[in-house]
Amino acid sequence: MKVSGYNLMQAMRFAVEEINNDSSLLPDVLLGYEMVDVCYISNNVQPALYFLAQEDNLLPIQEDYSNYVPRVVAVIGPENSESVMTVAHFLSLFLLPQITYSAISDQLQDKQRFPALLRTTPSAKHHIEAMVQLMLYFRWNWISVLVSSDTYGRDNGQLLGDRLAGGDICIAFQETLPTLQSNQDIMPEDHQRLVSIVEKLQQSTARVVVVFSPDLSLYNFFREVLRQNFTGAVWIASESWAIDPVLHNLTGLHRTGTFLGITIQNVPIPGFSEFRVRAPQAGPTNQRSTCNQECDTCLNSTLSFNTILRLSGERIVYSVYSAVYAVAHALHSLLGCDHSTCTKRVVYPWQLLEEIWKVNFTLLDHQIFFDPQGDVALHLEIVQWQWDLSQNPFQSIASYSPLQGRLKHIQDISWHTVNNTVSQGAWWVGRPGAGPGAHAGVDGAFSLWTEPGDSLSIAMGISICGCVVWGPVLPPLTGNYACSGLSSFPGGGVEGPRRAANSVSTERERTPECRKRGLKSLLTSSLQIPVSMCSKRCQSGQKKKPVGIHTCCFECIDCLPGTFLNQTANEYDCQACPSNEWSHQSETSCFKRRLSFLEWHEAATIAVALLAALGFLSTLAILVIFWRHFQTPMVRSAGGPMCFLMLTLLLVAYMVVPVYVGPPKVTTCLCRQALFPICFTICISCITVRSFQIVCVFKMASRFPRAYSYWVRYQGSYVSVAFITALKMVTVVISLLATGLNPTTRTDTDDPKIMIISCNPNYRNSLLFNTSLDLLLSVVGFSFAYMGKELPTNYNEAKFITFSMTFYFTSSVSLCTFMSVYDGVLVTIVDLLVTVFNLLAISLGYFGPKCYMILFYPERNTPAYFNSMIQGYTMRRD
């Protein structure tokens, strides 16, 4: 006998008798009832036709049934969705109100097909959502699904699959349980099917099994589970067997693992437990062979399960109870009842149906009304099966609100592990004042979650270094605590305070923060949350590489340096850092690269700056010396007024040296790329033109007198310098247009964490173009100086010009070679050093010897001495 069915029948009898004894509801009206056994699913049509027939058991065929009065005015039940659909197709034709108390199929919400059907239980969508949130909460993402072969199993299995499609939970496999025969005997092929299903469960790594099946189909299955000794699983039961007392009573079932079920909330009904086992009153025996109030077998079975039924609470019983009261309130309104009497009138089913849709009343502190889909939004509960006789066999551990769509009130769970040990369950660590945490729609917030499988001992309501640790047991305080303090915290749970098992206040080793090792030292009892994952969660900064067809099965691969993992965007691919950022391996974010440029505090910069300062001061001294001895032959032979142009430009070039230091800007880049090259080119052009002019005076004037006269008359030296300067300006402008003035950054090839900021990104490639004119002038100047090696000593500048030009040529080639090998700030400092040396070569190499003669050999700086040297040169030529 199905005990739960008899229990629901008694709930209907209890509700009817309670209403009949209530003077305020349907006064002067007595409700009657007839009950039939649908025999699971095989006897549905006959009861439906029986209820639709009149007292003479005839069901007339009419064109209009508006004034038709059937045997009953409303039908409560049946229990499962398949039976409800069969019955509803008949009753809806007559608009005879039908209220089911446990059929959850979403198909029943179609009011075009079932206009007269309502139910006092949430739809399957909410049952599935509660399951999914429970699995997400405990991070179970690898599950097995077993469904029955009927409409209930297929529909709910499909609904679960649709809900999980593309989500964080994957179905390892789904199997269909064999259908129970009418005689409840199992066929050999069905038994073999059960054997193969359990073997598949044994071999699978999924340790969470979701089962959608009527209870009667599960007895043989779990006997096979016990026979094969399959243990350590987490069984998630659908509402059809979540609180089945007969299955709970199966010997040894507790060894198979932890049982969690989704069921309707527990609403105690005062007086029902006593009514359920009350001895029947003597009365006539019903000729139809059904279990009625005089069935001794039914009563005896109920008595044997009464303890379990009483402790488990009145769950589906309340759905039946509220369904009867919904009909009663609708009749009360339809009959226009007051406090003492009701109008005597014929009740047509369609009229009663309209009133049932309108009911809104409070029953045992719960509001009863039907939503537009015809459902009553009662809360669901997650229950855990217990086998301790002193406890509720179906202990509530969480609740689910259909209106809010959230799982809440998470409580402790006793996990039945593989070795049949029991460890106390759900633990959380959070901020003071915040309860256990939430995941994927679960109320609350937590700051630390232990990885499934970690051993961690927790104390309930204990504040540790500003964190609250939640759990059912307060362990002894032993070990070395790496905390700033430990004090009792009076809160607990998600809603409402709970008092800690003990109250402790102690002072421990003071450190600035809580450390995990200190927490584990404090918490000494064992916690083992069952793990059901195809792949372990990837560490921070690891991307997922899919393995197979399931999104939950993957390999974890570290993100390479320069990339990071943005899990909210794409957890399967590492994204490249922006150009100005970098990351180490396995990072979830990038950091700013350090900008590298020449800085003043570096030793190399200080050394070059000192050289530049020395060159500037020496050049300034040369300028003063030349100014004071401007009319002397030595100054005239060096170039006269052109010397001051060269010296002035050298001073400007020395002053440009500081712009090489510090972060480049547009102004500093303009000085480095335009001002300095022009100054340096003018100096070299002056030396080249001066070398040419001396050769012309001594060797070419007599041969080309007319050309020489034009050179002198039209200031050929200055015109030549101006032309070369203009040509250099054109070169500089072309270079600036090609590269731009804005500073650019590039990655240091030796250290990618560094970004080199520079003025010219293509400086290495454009160096030859920018210095080609200078190199040409140095070669020409060297050639003219070599041609004048036989000139008088006072005019023979071959040695000085050769030194200056050779040094410049060699240093430029060396710089190009160095830049082809090295990169970064080192190139900048070498470039600056070469520049300063080139300036020193001109200022000291060209002008230095002349100053030496002026200062230390003044007798050679006279017109007479120079004339004697020229005469001597002329005599040697003749």
CSV table of C-alpha atoms in Angstrom, one decimal, residues 3 206 211 257 304 384 654 681:
chain,number,residue,atom,x,y,z
A,3,VAL,CA,1.3,5.2,2.7
A,206,ALA,CA,29.9,12.5,-11.4
A,211,VAL,CA,16.5,11.6,-10.2
A,257,GLY,CA,25.3,8.7,0.3
A,304,SER,CA,3.5,1.9,11.5
A,384,GLN,CA,18.0,16.2,3.7
A,654,TYR,CA,76.2,72.3,-25.9
A,681,THR,CA,76.1,70.9,-39.8
